[in-house]
Coordinates of C-alpha atoms in Angstrom, one line a residue:
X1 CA -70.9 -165.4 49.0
X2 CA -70.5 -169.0 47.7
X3 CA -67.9 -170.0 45.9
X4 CA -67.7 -173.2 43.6
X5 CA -64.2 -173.9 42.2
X6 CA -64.4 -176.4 38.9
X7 CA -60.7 -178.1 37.1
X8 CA -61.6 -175.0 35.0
X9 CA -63.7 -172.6 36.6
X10 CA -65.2 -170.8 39.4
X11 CA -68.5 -169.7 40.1
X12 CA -69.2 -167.3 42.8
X13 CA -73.1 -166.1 43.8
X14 CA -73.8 -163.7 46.1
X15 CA -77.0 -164.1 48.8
X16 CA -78.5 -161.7 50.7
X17 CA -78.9 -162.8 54.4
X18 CA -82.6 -164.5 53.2
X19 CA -80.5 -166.7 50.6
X20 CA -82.6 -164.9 47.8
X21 CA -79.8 -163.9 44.7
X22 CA -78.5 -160.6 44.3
X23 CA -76.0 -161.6 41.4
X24 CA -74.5 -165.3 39.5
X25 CA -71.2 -164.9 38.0
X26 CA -68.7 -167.4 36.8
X27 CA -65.6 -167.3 34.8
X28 CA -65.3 -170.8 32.6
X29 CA -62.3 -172.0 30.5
X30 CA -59.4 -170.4 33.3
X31 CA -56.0 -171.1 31.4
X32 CA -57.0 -170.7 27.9
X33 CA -57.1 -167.8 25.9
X34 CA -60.9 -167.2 25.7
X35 CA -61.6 -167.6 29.4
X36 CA -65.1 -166.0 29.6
X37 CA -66.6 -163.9 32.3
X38 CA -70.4 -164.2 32.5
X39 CA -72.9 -162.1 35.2
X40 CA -76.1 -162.3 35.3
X41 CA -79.2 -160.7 38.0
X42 CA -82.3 -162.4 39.0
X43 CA -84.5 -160.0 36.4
X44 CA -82.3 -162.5 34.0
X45 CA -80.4 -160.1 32.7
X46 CA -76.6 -161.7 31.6
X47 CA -73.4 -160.2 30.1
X48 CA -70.1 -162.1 28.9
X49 CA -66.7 -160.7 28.3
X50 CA -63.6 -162.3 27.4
X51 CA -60.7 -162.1 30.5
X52 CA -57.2 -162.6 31.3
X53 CA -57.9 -165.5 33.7
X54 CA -54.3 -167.9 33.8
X55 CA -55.6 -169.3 37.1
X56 CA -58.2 -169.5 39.5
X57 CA -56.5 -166.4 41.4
X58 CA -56.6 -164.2 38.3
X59 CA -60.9 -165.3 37.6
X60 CA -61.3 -164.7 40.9
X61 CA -60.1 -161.3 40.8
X62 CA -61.5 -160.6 37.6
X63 CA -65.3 -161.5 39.4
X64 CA -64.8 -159.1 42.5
X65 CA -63.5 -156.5 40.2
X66 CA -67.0 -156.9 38.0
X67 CA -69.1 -157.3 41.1
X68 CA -67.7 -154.5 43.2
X69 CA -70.4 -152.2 43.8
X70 CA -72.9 -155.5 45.1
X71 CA -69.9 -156.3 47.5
X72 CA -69.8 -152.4 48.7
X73 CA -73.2 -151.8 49.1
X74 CA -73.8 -155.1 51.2
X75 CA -71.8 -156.0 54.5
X76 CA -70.6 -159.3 53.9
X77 CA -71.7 -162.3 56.4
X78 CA -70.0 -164.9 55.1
X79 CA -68.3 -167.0 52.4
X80 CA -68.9 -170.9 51.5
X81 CA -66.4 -173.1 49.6
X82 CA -67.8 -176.3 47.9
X83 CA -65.1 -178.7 48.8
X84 CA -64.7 -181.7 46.6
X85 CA -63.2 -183.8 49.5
X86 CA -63.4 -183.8 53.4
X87 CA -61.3 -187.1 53.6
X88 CA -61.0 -188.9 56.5
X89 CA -61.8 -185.7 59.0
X90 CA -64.8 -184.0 57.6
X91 CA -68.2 -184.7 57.0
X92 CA -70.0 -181.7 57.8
X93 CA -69.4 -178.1 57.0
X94 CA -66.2 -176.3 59.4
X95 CA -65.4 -172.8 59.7
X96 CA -61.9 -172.7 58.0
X97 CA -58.4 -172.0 59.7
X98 CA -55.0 -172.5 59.4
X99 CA -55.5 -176.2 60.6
X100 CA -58.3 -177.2 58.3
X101 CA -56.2 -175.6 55.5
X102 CA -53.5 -177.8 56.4
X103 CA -55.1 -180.7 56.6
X104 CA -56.8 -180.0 53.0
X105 CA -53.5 -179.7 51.6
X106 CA -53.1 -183.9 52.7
X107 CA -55.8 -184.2 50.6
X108 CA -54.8 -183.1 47.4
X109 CA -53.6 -186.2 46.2
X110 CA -57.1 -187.4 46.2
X111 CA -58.2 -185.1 43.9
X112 CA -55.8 -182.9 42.3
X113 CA -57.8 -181.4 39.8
X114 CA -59.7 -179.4 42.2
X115 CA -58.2 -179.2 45.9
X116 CA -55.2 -177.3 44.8
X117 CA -57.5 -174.4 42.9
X118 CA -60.0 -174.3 46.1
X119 CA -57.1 -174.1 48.6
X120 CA -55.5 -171.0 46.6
X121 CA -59.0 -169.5 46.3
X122 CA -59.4 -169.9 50.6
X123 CA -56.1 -168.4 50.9
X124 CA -56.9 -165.5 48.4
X125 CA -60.5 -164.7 49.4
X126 CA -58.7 -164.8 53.4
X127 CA -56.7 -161.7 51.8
X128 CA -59.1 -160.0 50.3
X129 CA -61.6 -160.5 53.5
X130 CA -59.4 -161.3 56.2
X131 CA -62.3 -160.7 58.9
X132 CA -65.0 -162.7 57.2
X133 CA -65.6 -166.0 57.9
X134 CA -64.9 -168.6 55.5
X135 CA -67.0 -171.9 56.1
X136 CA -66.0 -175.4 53.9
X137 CA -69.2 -177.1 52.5
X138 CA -68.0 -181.0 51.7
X139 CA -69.7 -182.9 48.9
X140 CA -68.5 -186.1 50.5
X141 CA -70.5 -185.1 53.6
X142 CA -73.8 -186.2 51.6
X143 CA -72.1 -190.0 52.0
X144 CA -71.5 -189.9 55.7
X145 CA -74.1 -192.3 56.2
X146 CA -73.0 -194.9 53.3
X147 CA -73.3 -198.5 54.1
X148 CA -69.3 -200.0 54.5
X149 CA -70.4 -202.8 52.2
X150 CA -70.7 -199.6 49.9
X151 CA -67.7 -198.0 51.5
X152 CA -65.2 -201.1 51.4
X153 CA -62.0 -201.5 48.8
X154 CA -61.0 -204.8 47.8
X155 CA -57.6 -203.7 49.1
X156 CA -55.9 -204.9 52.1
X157 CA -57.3 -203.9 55.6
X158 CA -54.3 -202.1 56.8
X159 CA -54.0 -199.9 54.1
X160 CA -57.7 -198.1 55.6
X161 CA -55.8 -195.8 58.0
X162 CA -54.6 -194.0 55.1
X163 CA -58.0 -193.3 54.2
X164 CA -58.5 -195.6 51.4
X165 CA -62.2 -196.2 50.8
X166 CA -65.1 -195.0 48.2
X167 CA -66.4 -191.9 49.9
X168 CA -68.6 -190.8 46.8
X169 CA -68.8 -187.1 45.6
X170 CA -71.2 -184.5 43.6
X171 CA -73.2 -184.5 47.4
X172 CA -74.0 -181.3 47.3
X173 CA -75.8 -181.6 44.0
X174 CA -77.0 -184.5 45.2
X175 CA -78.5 -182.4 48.3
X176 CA -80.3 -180.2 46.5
X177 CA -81.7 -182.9 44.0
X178 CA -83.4 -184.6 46.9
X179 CA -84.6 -181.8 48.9
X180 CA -86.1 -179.8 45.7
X181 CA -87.6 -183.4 44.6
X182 CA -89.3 -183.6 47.7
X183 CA -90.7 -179.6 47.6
X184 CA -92.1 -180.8 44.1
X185 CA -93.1 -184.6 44.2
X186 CA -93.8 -184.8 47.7
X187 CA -92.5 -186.8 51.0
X188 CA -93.4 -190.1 49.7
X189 CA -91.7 -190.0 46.4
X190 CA -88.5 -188.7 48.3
X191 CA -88.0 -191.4 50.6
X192 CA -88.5 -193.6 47.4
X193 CA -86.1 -195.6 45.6
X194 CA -84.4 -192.9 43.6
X195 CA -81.4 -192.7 41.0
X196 CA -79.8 -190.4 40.6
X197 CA -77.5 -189.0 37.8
X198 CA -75.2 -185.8 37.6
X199 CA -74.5 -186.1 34.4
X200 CA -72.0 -183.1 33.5
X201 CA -68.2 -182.7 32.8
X202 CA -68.1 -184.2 36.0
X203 CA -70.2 -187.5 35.9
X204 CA -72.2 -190.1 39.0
X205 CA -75.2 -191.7 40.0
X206 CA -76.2 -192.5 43.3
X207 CA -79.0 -194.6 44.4
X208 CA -80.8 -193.2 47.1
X209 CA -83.6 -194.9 49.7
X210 CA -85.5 -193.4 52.7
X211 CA -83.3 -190.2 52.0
X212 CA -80.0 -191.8 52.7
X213 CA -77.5 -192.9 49.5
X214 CA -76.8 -196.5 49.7
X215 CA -74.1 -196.4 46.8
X216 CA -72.2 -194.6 44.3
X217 CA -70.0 -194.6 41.2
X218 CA -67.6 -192.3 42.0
X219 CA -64.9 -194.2 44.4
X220 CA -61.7 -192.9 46.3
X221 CA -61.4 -189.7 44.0
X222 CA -63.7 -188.1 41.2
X223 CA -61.9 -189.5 38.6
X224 CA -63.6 -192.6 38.9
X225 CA -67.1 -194.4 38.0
X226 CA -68.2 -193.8 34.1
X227 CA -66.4 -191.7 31.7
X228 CA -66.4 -188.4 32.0
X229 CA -65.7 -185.1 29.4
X230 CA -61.9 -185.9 30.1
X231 CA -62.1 -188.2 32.7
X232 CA -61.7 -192.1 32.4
X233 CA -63.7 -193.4 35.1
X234 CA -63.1 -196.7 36.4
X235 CA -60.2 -198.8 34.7
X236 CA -58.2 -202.1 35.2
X237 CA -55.2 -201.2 37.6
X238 CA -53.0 -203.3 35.5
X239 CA -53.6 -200.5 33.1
X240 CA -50.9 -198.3 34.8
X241 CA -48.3 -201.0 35.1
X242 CA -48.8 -201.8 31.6
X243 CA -48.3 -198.1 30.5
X244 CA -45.4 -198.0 32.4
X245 CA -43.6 -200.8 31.0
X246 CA -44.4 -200.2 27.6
X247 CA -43.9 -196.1 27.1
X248 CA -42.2 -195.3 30.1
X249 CA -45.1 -193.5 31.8
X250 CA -44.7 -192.1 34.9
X251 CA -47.1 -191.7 37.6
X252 CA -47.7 -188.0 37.0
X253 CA -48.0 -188.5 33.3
X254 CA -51.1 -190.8 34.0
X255 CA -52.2 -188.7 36.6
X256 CA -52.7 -186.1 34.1
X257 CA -53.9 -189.1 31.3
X258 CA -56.6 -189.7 33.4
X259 CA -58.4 -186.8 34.6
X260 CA -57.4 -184.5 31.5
X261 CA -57.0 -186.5 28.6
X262 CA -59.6 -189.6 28.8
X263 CA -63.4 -189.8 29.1
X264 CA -65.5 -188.5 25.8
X265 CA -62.1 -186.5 24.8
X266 CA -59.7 -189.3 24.4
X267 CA -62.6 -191.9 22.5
X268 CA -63.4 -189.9 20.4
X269 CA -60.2 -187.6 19.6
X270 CA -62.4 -184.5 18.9
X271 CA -63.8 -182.3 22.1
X272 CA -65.1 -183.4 25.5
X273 CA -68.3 -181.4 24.9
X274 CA -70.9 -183.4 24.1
X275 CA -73.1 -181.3 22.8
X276 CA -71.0 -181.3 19.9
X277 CA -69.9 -184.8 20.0
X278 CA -73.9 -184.9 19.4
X279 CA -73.7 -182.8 16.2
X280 CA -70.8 -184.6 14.7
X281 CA -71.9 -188.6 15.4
X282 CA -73.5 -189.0 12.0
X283 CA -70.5 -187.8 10.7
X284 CA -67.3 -189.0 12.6
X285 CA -67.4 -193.0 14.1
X286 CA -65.4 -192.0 16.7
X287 CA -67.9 -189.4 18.5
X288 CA -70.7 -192.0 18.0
X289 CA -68.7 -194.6 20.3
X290 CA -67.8 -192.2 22.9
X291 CA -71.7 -191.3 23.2
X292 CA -72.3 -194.8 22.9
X293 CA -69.7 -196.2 26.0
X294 CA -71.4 -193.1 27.9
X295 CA -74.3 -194.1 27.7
X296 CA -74.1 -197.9 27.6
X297 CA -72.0 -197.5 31.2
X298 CA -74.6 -195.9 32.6
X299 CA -77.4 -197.9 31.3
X300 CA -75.5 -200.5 33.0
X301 CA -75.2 -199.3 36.3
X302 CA -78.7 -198.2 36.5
X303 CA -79.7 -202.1 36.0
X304 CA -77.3 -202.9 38.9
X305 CA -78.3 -199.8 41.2
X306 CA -82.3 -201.1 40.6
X307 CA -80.7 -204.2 42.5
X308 CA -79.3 -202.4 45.2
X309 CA -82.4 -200.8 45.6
X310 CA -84.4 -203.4 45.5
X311 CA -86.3 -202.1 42.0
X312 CA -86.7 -198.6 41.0
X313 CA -89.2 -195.7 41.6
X314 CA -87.8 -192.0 40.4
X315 CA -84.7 -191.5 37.8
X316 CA -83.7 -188.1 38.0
X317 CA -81.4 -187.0 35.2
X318 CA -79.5 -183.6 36.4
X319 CA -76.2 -181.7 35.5
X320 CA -75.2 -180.0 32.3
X321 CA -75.5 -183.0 29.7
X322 CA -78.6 -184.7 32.1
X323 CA -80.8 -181.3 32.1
X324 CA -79.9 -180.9 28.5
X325 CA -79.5 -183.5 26.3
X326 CA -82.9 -185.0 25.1
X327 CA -80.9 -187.4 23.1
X328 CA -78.3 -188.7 26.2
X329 CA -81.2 -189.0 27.9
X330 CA -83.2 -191.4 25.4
X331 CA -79.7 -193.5 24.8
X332 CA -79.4 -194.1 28.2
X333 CA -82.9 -195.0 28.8
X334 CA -83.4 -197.2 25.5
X335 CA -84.0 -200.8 26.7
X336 CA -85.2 -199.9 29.9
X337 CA -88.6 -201.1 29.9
X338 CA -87.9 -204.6 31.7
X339 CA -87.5 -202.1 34.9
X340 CA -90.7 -200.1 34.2
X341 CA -88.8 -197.3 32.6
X342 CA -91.0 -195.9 29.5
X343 CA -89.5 -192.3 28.0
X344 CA -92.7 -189.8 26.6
X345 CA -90.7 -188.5 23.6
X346 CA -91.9 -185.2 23.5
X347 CA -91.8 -184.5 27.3
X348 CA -88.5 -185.6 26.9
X349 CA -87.6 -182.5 23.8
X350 CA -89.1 -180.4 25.8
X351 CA -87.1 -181.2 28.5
X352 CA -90.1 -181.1 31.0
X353 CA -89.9 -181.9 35.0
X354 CA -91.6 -185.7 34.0
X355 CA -90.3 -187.2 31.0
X356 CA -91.8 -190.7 31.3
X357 CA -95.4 -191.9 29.4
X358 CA -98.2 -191.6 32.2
X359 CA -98.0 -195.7 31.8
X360 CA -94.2 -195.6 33.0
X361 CA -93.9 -197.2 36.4
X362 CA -91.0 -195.3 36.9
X363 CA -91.3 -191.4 37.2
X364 CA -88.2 -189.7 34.6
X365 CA -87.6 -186.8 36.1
X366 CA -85.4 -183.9 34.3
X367 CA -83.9 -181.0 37.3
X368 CA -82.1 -178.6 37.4
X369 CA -79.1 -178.7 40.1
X370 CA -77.9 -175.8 42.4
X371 CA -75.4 -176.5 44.8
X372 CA -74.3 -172.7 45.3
X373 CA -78.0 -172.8 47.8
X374 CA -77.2 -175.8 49.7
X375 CA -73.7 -174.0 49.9
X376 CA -75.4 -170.7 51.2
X377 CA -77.6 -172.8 53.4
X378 CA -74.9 -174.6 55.3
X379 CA -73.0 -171.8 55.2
X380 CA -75.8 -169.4 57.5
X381 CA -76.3 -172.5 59.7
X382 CA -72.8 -172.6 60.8
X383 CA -72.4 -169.2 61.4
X384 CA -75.1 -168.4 63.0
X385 CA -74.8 -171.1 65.0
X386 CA -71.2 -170.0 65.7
X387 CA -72.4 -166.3 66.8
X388 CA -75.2 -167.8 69.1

């Protein structure tokens, strides 16, 4: 079983022992009143329902309660957690107890919008399997490697031992990006010089060489880098101070500003989808700009990634908006051609693996992320290396 906790949602797959799919199932807008329950098989068959889901606990529930028959008529090996952050302690996948439990709690902090949910579902899914074990699957491991000039803060030195530094994040997406890549295009074109861009409700690019990232948007916590659905990304830190002065804000109020109430919501005042932000651009100026900052801050950091690189080879657009968008994609890509990027327009609508002209010197690549397999994966490796 893998489990894949979201600010507002949870995804749980079950695997049989060969990591082939016996069911998908995810519950999506937890704490609102049209939190939706959605299974679906490997035939492709899917159903939806409307649940009671006021927390993680309560989707949860409402999942093994759906899926009970496929948990009683298979012995269960093993769950996975995706885990947003390992800190300063973790950077590959650990069998979970009462002391890595604790020391995710110190985490929080770092990202509250997901550690607290992924604890609580630990803690549950320990209740409801209390002999199973439960294995932690970090998405910061996929930066272990990162070079410190990539890893440093401009802050001062003494403040490291708290654990201050960019560790990156979306690595498990990331994972799989690179290792399906390389099943497709080849060994060559994976130890290329590759961006790439989760582009979802949760937003980064990496730039990856020889296999190994060399940088990343995303900082200290996942609330940084470009704008996001709700999220601001990066901002000036006199920003808070200002806030402060001037409304009273308190730290918790920005806390929340940030991560809930920025990104494509806040500029344009209308939704954090962009799918409809899409629809309603003609229309409404403010949805336009909040397309156009996305787009335009990414566009920018793929210039300055080509230089840390050292020029550019494969752009892989993945993620909700990046597999889906044929018109993000374009935006973004628009004015690219000074780095060999060229987009085939009707690859591109039809959302093909290569979306680039054959002429492109850069390959455009659209893929399709799954981190719940790199999740099973590392999962079975540490428990069967635990047994043995």
């Amino acid at each position: 079983m893998t489990i894949n906790a979201g600010s507002s949602s949870v995804k749980l797959v079950l695997f049989t022992d060969k990591l082939a799919r016996i069911v998908d199932t995810s519950v999506t807008d937890i704490g609102q009143a049209n939190s939706k329950l959605s299974v679906s098989n490997p035939a492709g068959e899917t159903s939806a329902r409307i649940v009671d889901a006021k927390n993680h606990e309560q989707a949860l529930t409402a999942i093994l309660d759906t899926i009970a028959d496929q948990l009683s008529d298979n012995h269960l090996l093993a769950i996975g957690h995706r885990v947003v952050h390992g800190g300063q302690r973790f950077d590959t996948p650990v069998v979970v107890n009462s002391d890595v439990v604790d020391y995710l709690k110190t985490a929080t902090p770092s990202d509250p919008e997901h550690m607290k949910s992924i604890i609580n579902l630990l803690e549950t899914l320990r209740r409801y399997f209390p002999q199973v074990r439960q294995v932690a699957c970090f998405d910061t491991a996929f930066y272990r490697e990162l070079p410190t000039i990539a890893r440093l803060l401009p802050l001062p030195r003494k403040y490291e031992s708290l654990g201050l530094r960019r560790y990156g994040f979306h690595g498990l997406s990331y994972d799989y990006l690179i290792e399906h890549f390389r099943d497709i295009a080849g060994e060559t074109a994976a130890q290329g010089r590759i961006l790439l861009a989760h582009l979802g409700s949760g937003a980064s690019l990496t730039a990856v060489k020889n296999g190994k990232p060399l940088d990343t948007t995303m900082s200290f916590t996942p609330s940084s880098g470009i704008p996001m659905s709700s999220r601001s990304g990066d901002l000036d830190p006199g920003i808070i101070a200002f806030l402060h002065q001037q409304t009273g804000m308190t730290i918790e109020e920005f806390n929340h500003l940030v991560h809930f109430e920025s990104g494509l919501l806040g500029l344009s005042g209308m939704s954090a989808d962009m799918e409809f932000l899409v629809s309603q651009s003609a229309q409404q100026q403010s949805a336009a700009e909040a397309i156009d900052l996305f787009c335009y801050q990414i566009r920018k950091t793929i210039g300055g990634f080509a230089a840390v690189l050292g020029g550019l080879d494969s752009l892989i657009f993945s993620g909700g908006i990046g597999e889906n968008s044929a018109v993000i994609r374009a935006q973004i890509c628009q004015g690219l051609d000074y780095l060999g990027i060229s987009l085939d327009e009707q690859r591109n609508q039809n959302h093909e693996f290569l979306i680039a002209r054959e002429d492109s010197r850069v390959g455009v690549h659209v893929m399709h992320t799954d981190e719940a397999v790199v999740i099973a994966r590392q999962t079975q490796q540490l428990v069967i290396k635990e047994i043995t």
